[in-house]
GROMACS .gro file of C-alpha atoms in nm:
model
  245
    1MET     CA    1   2.256  -1.991  -1.585
    2TRP     CA    2   1.911  -1.847  -1.564
    3SER     CA    3   2.112  -1.461  -1.519
    4LEU     CA    4   2.239  -1.511  -1.837
    5LEU     CA    5   1.868  -1.516  -1.981
    6MET     CA    6   1.796  -1.195  -1.849
    7SER     CA    7   1.824  -0.835  -1.991
    8ARG     CA    8   2.025  -0.560  -1.856
    9SER     CA    9   1.805  -0.382  -1.696
   10GLU     CA   10   1.646  -0.682  -1.566
   11ARG     CA   11   1.910  -0.754  -1.383
   12LEU     CA   12   2.010  -0.447  -1.272
   13LEU     CA   13   1.635  -0.427  -1.121
   14HIS     CA   14   1.725  -0.759  -0.905
   15LEU     CA   15   2.048  -0.608  -0.774
   16LEU     CA   16   1.868  -0.323  -0.662
   17GLN     CA   17   1.665  -0.527  -0.451
   18VAL     CA   18   1.916  -0.736  -0.339
   19LEU     CA   19   2.061  -0.470  -0.198
   20ARG     CA   20   1.743  -0.332  -0.050
   21ARG     CA   21   1.771  -0.681   0.139
   22TYR     CA   22   2.119  -0.550   0.357
   23ARG     CA   23   2.153  -0.286   0.585
   24ARG     CA   24   2.494  -0.310   0.676
   25PRO     CA   25   2.754  -0.344   0.371
   26VAL     CA   26   2.784  -0.631   0.199
   27SER     CA   27   3.078  -0.778   0.023
   28GLY     CA   28   3.088  -0.783  -0.369
   29GLN     CA   29   3.165  -1.128  -0.416
   30VAL     CA   30   2.851  -1.205  -0.205
   31LEU     CA   31   2.625  -0.967  -0.463
   32ALA     CA   32   2.763  -1.162  -0.735
   33ASN     CA   33   2.723  -1.507  -0.641
   34GLU     CA   34   2.357  -1.416  -0.581
   35LEU     CA   35   2.321  -1.316  -0.884
   36GLY     CA   36   2.539  -1.543  -1.061
   37ILE     CA   37   2.724  -1.307  -1.252
   38SER     CA   38   3.142  -1.214  -1.230
   39ILE     CA   39   3.266  -0.967  -0.975
   40ARG     CA   40   3.368  -0.771  -1.282
   41THR     CA   41   3.023  -0.751  -1.434
   42LEU     CA   42   2.873  -0.672  -1.037
   43TYR     CA   43   3.125  -0.422  -1.002
   44ARG     CA   44   3.002  -0.237  -1.377
   45ASP     CA   45   2.615  -0.243  -1.284
   46ILE     CA   46   2.700  -0.110  -0.940
   47ALA     CA   47   2.888   0.195  -1.159
   48SER     CA   48   2.601   0.200  -1.348
   49LEU     CA   49   2.330   0.200  -1.132
   50GLN     CA   50   2.550   0.499  -0.897
   51ALA     CA   51   2.533   0.662  -1.241
   52GLN     CA   52   2.170   0.666  -1.245
   53GLY     CA   53   2.134   0.810  -0.924
   54ALA     CA   54   2.112   0.523  -0.702
   55MET     CA   55   2.249   0.615  -0.350
   56ILE     CA   56   2.520   0.294  -0.298
   57GLU     CA   57   2.799   0.303  -0.081
   58GLY     CA   58   3.142   0.123  -0.079
   59GLU     CA   59   3.368   0.027  -0.289
   60PRO     CA   60   3.558  -0.336  -0.381
   61ARG     CA   61   3.680  -0.527  -0.114
   62ILE     CA   62   3.509  -0.327   0.149
   63GLY     CA   63   3.166  -0.338   0.036
   64TYR     CA   64   2.785  -0.177  -0.084
   65VAL     CA   65   2.525  -0.018   0.091
   66MET     CA   66   2.217   0.143  -0.034
   67LYS     CA   67   2.055   0.451   0.116
   68PRO     CA   68   1.743   0.410   0.225
   69GLY     CA   69   1.478   0.648   0.057
   70PHE     CA   70   1.623   0.571  -0.269
   71MET     CA   71   1.364   0.578  -0.537
   72LEU     CA   72   1.349   0.331  -0.811
   73PRO     CA   73   1.404   0.468  -1.172
   74PRO     CA   74   1.116   0.427  -1.368
   75LEU     CA   75   1.330   0.300  -1.639
   76MET     CA   76   1.378  -0.012  -1.377
   77PHE     CA   77   1.021  -0.149  -1.392
   78GLY     CA   78   0.970  -0.445  -1.581
   79SER     CA   79   0.689  -0.595  -1.752
   80GLU     CA   80   0.502  -0.781  -1.453
   81GLU     CA   81   0.538  -0.445  -1.278
   82LEU     CA   82   0.429  -0.206  -1.477
   83GLU     CA   83   0.091  -0.441  -1.563
   84ALA     CA   84   0.085  -0.455  -1.200
   85LEU     CA   85   0.070  -0.074  -1.168
   86VAL     CA   86  -0.172  -0.024  -1.474
   87LEU     CA   87  -0.423  -0.260  -1.326
   88GLY     CA   88  -0.414  -0.152  -0.977
   89MET     CA   89  -0.464   0.231  -1.063
   90ARG     CA   90  -0.742   0.081  -1.324
   91TRP     CA   91  -0.905  -0.055  -1.020
   92VAL     CA   92  -0.868   0.243  -0.798
   93ALA     CA   93  -0.978   0.493  -1.108
   94ASP     CA   94  -1.322   0.288  -1.167
   95ARG     CA   95  -1.396   0.167  -0.830
   96CYS     CA   96  -1.289   0.451  -0.589
   97ASP     CA   97  -1.449   0.759  -0.466
   98ARG     CA   98  -1.317   1.133  -0.712
   99THR     CA   99  -1.032   1.198  -0.487
  100LEU     CA  100  -0.867   0.887  -0.514
  101ALA     CA  101  -0.938   0.750  -0.891
  102GLU     CA  102  -0.783   1.159  -0.964
  103GLY     CA  103  -0.481   1.071  -0.779
  104ALA     CA  104  -0.470   0.682  -0.970
  105LEU     CA  105  -0.475   0.862  -1.323
  106ASN     CA  106  -0.225   1.108  -1.191
  107VAL     CA  107  -0.009   0.840  -1.103
  108LEU     CA  108  -0.022   0.673  -1.442
  109ALA     CA  109   0.041   1.006  -1.610
  110LYS     CA  110   0.366   1.091  -1.368
  111VAL     CA  111   0.507   0.743  -1.430
  112SER     CA  112   0.429   0.778  -1.826
  113SER     CA  113   0.575   1.092  -1.865
  114VAL     CA  114   0.939   0.992  -1.770
  115LEU     CA  115   0.934   0.598  -1.915
  116PRO     CA  116   1.188   0.539  -2.214
  117SER     CA  117   0.937   0.541  -2.544
  118GLU     CA  118   0.914   0.190  -2.559
  119LEU     CA  119   0.819   0.094  -2.174
  120ARG     CA  120   0.548   0.390  -2.198
  121ARG     CA  121   0.359   0.274  -2.518
  122GLU     CA  122   0.369  -0.081  -2.309
  123LEU     CA  123   0.223   0.083  -2.039
  124GLU     CA  124  -0.032   0.284  -2.274
  125GLU     CA  125  -0.114  -0.061  -2.436
  126SER     CA  126  -0.202  -0.255  -2.172
  127ALA     CA  127  -0.415  -0.518  -2.232
  128LEU     CA  128  -0.547  -0.558  -1.834
  129LEU     CA  129  -0.856  -0.443  -1.801
  130VAL     CA  130  -1.112  -0.386  -1.488
  131GLY     CA  131  -1.423  -0.570  -1.526
  132ALA     CA  132  -1.777  -0.379  -1.419
  133PRO     CA  133  -1.838  -0.495  -1.105
  134LEU     CA  134  -2.219  -0.663  -1.015
  135GLN     CA  135  -2.306  -0.343  -0.771
  136ARG     CA  136  -2.092  -0.009  -0.731
  137PRO     CA  137  -2.038   0.055  -0.370
  138ASN     CA  138  -2.175   0.416  -0.262
  139ASN     CA  139  -1.879   0.654  -0.221
  140PRO     CA  140  -2.010   0.907   0.035
  141PRO     CA  141  -1.789   1.246   0.036
  142SER     CA  142  -1.717   1.178   0.376
  143HIS     CA  143  -1.440   0.921   0.232
  144ASP     CA  144  -1.152   1.281   0.199
  145ILE     CA  145  -1.253   1.298   0.596
  146LEU     CA  146  -1.219   0.912   0.712
  147ARG     CA  147  -0.891   0.901   0.521
  148SER     CA  148  -0.747   1.194   0.643
  149ALA     CA  149  -0.830   1.093   1.015
  150VAL     CA  150  -0.689   0.758   0.945
  151ARG     CA  151  -0.370   0.897   0.776
  152SER     CA  152  -0.359   1.181   1.100
  153GLU     CA  153  -0.468   0.946   1.403
  154LEU     CA  154  -0.757   1.160   1.459
  155LYS     CA  155  -1.091   1.082   1.685
  156LEU     CA  156  -1.361   1.077   1.476
  157ARG     CA  157  -1.743   1.168   1.603
  158ILE     CA  158  -1.995   0.978   1.377
  159THR     CA  159  -2.369   0.903   1.403
  160TYR     CA  160  -2.415   0.511   1.270
  161MET     CA  161  -2.722   0.359   1.146
  162ASP     CA  162  -2.687  -0.028   1.181
  163GLY     CA  163  -2.913  -0.305   0.990
  164ASP     CA  164  -3.191  -0.276   1.164
  165GLY     CA  165  -3.210   0.094   1.098
  166ILE     CA  166  -3.093   0.224   1.469
  167GLN     CA  167  -2.889   0.515   1.523
  168THR     CA  168  -2.596   0.596   1.755
  169GLN     CA  169  -2.343   0.841   1.834
  170ARG     CA  170  -2.014   0.725   1.881
  171VAL     CA  171  -1.692   0.863   1.900
  172VAL     CA  172  -1.387   0.654   1.715
  173TRP     CA  173  -1.058   0.606   1.653
  174PRO     CA  174  -1.041   0.492   1.300
  175PHE     CA  175  -0.732   0.334   1.240
  176ALA     CA  176  -0.791   0.183   0.880
  177LEU     CA  177  -1.052   0.215   0.555
  178VAL     CA  178  -1.124  -0.155   0.413
  179TYR     CA  179  -1.187  -0.163   0.008
  180PHE     CA  180  -1.440  -0.441  -0.074
  181ASP     CA  181  -1.638  -0.447  -0.439
  182GLN     CA  182  -1.999  -0.364  -0.300
  183SER     CA  183  -1.915  -0.167   0.036
  184ARG     CA  184  -1.565   0.031   0.196
  185VAL     CA  185  -1.560  -0.042   0.614
  186LEU     CA  186  -1.406   0.210   0.848
  187MET     CA  187  -1.202  -0.025   1.126
  188CYS     CA  188  -1.195   0.160   1.443
  189TRP     CA  189  -1.178   0.136   1.844
  190CYS     CA  190  -1.517   0.238   1.927
  191GLU     CA  191  -1.516   0.407   2.293
  192LEU     CA  192  -1.902   0.347   2.324
  193ARG     CA  193  -1.838  -0.011   2.338
  194ASN     CA  194  -1.496   0.001   2.453
  195GLY     CA  195  -1.349  -0.232   2.151
  196PHE     CA  196  -1.289  -0.266   1.791
  197ARG     CA  197  -1.549  -0.229   1.544
  198ASN     CA  198  -1.614  -0.221   1.197
  199PHE     CA  199  -1.844   0.037   1.039
  200ARG     CA  200  -2.017   0.024   0.687
  201THR     CA  201  -1.904   0.372   0.561
  202ASP     CA  202  -2.259   0.432   0.378
  203ARG     CA  203  -2.430   0.338   0.666
  204ILE     CA  204  -2.213   0.685   0.839
  205LEU     CA  205  -2.484   0.983   0.860
  206VAL     CA  206  -2.276   1.241   0.993
  207THR     CA  207  -1.909   1.264   1.029
  208ASP     CA  208  -1.767   1.540   1.257
  209GLU     CA  209  -1.364   1.591   1.278
  210THR     CA  210  -1.230   1.689   1.636
  211ASN     CA  211  -0.850   1.728   1.565
  212GLU     CA  212  -0.794   1.557   1.886
  213ARG     CA  213  -0.515   1.269   1.842
  214TYR     CA  214  -0.626   0.945   1.975
  215PRO     CA  215  -0.342   0.798   2.286
  216LYS     CA  216  -0.252   0.511   2.047
  217ARG     CA  217  -0.067   0.461   1.721
  218ARG     CA  218  -0.234   0.364   1.402
  219ALA     CA  219   0.016   0.077   1.356
  220ALA     CA  220  -0.047  -0.057   1.741
  221LEU     CA  221  -0.405  -0.064   1.699
  222LEU     CA  222  -0.395  -0.255   1.333
  223ARG     CA  223  -0.134  -0.551   1.579
  224GLU     CA  224  -0.386  -0.551   1.865
  225TRP     CA  225  -0.672  -0.583   1.583
  226ARG     CA  226  -0.485  -0.865   1.438
  227LYS     CA  227  -0.433  -0.997   1.744
  228ALA     CA  228  -0.817  -0.997   1.880
  229HIS     CA  229  -0.900  -1.129   1.534
  230GLN     CA  230  -0.694  -1.406   1.530
  231GLU     CA  231  -0.851  -1.507   1.884
  232ALA     CA  232  -1.206  -1.415   1.733
  233SER     CA  233  -1.179  -1.628   1.465
  234LYS     CA  234  -1.183  -1.928   1.692
  235THR     CA  235  -1.536  -1.860   1.734
  236ILE     CA  236  -1.778  -1.778   1.417
  237LEU     CA  237  -1.952  -1.438   1.530
  238PRO     CA  238  -2.270  -1.312   1.444
  239GLU     CA  239  -2.294  -1.017   1.170
  240SER     CA  240  -2.408  -0.760   1.472
  241ASP     CA  241  -2.041  -0.819   1.652
  242ARG     CA  242  -1.849  -0.770   1.342
  243ILE     CA  243  -2.049  -0.430   1.190
  244GLY     CA  244  -2.120  -0.143   1.389
  245SER     CA  245  -2.252  -0.293   1.734
   0.00000   0.00000   0.00000
């Protein structure tokens, strides 16, 4: 019954989302049952999506599968998805360094340029705004270098000053950059401490690129950090053990 209340565009979007969950061909009847529509309606919806460029392979009585990598047509954005996109990009544009801020505004411009007029107006007139923070974080120019090192899985040499003003030189394996409202934290494996350490970016005084790959993959380091964090969370660690020690 709920499917009768959906617009056709919402139903097509839901069909795409269902197809994404299956890696092997799934029968049309299974899809129709999940969507609460008739098999004839499903066939029409599949044909409509294929005409819009969706890489859906298959045929009746055999099954359907969608090739990975299909880009969702902007036409298929729902109202809540557009609002989430606008709010997220506005937050990035307001809170982050210049490079990310420009990237966020470019995303909004690109999406707006290909939306149908009704959805474009909805995007441009969104009433979800980003409030001013109590204190804006310091976004040093080195953030571009930090993000590049994380993406490329490269070691960095940094000079870091802790909360007591003590400076140390480190070689680190950066695997994530965390954006808090009032600070940014680089998550690393630290060769000096032979363990995971977090470094507030506004306390990194010098950042030198090494062009040397660290020996593990970024995703593996993140999994190891999560496991270590879960174990450490059973006890309360002092601040010096968590940030830059």
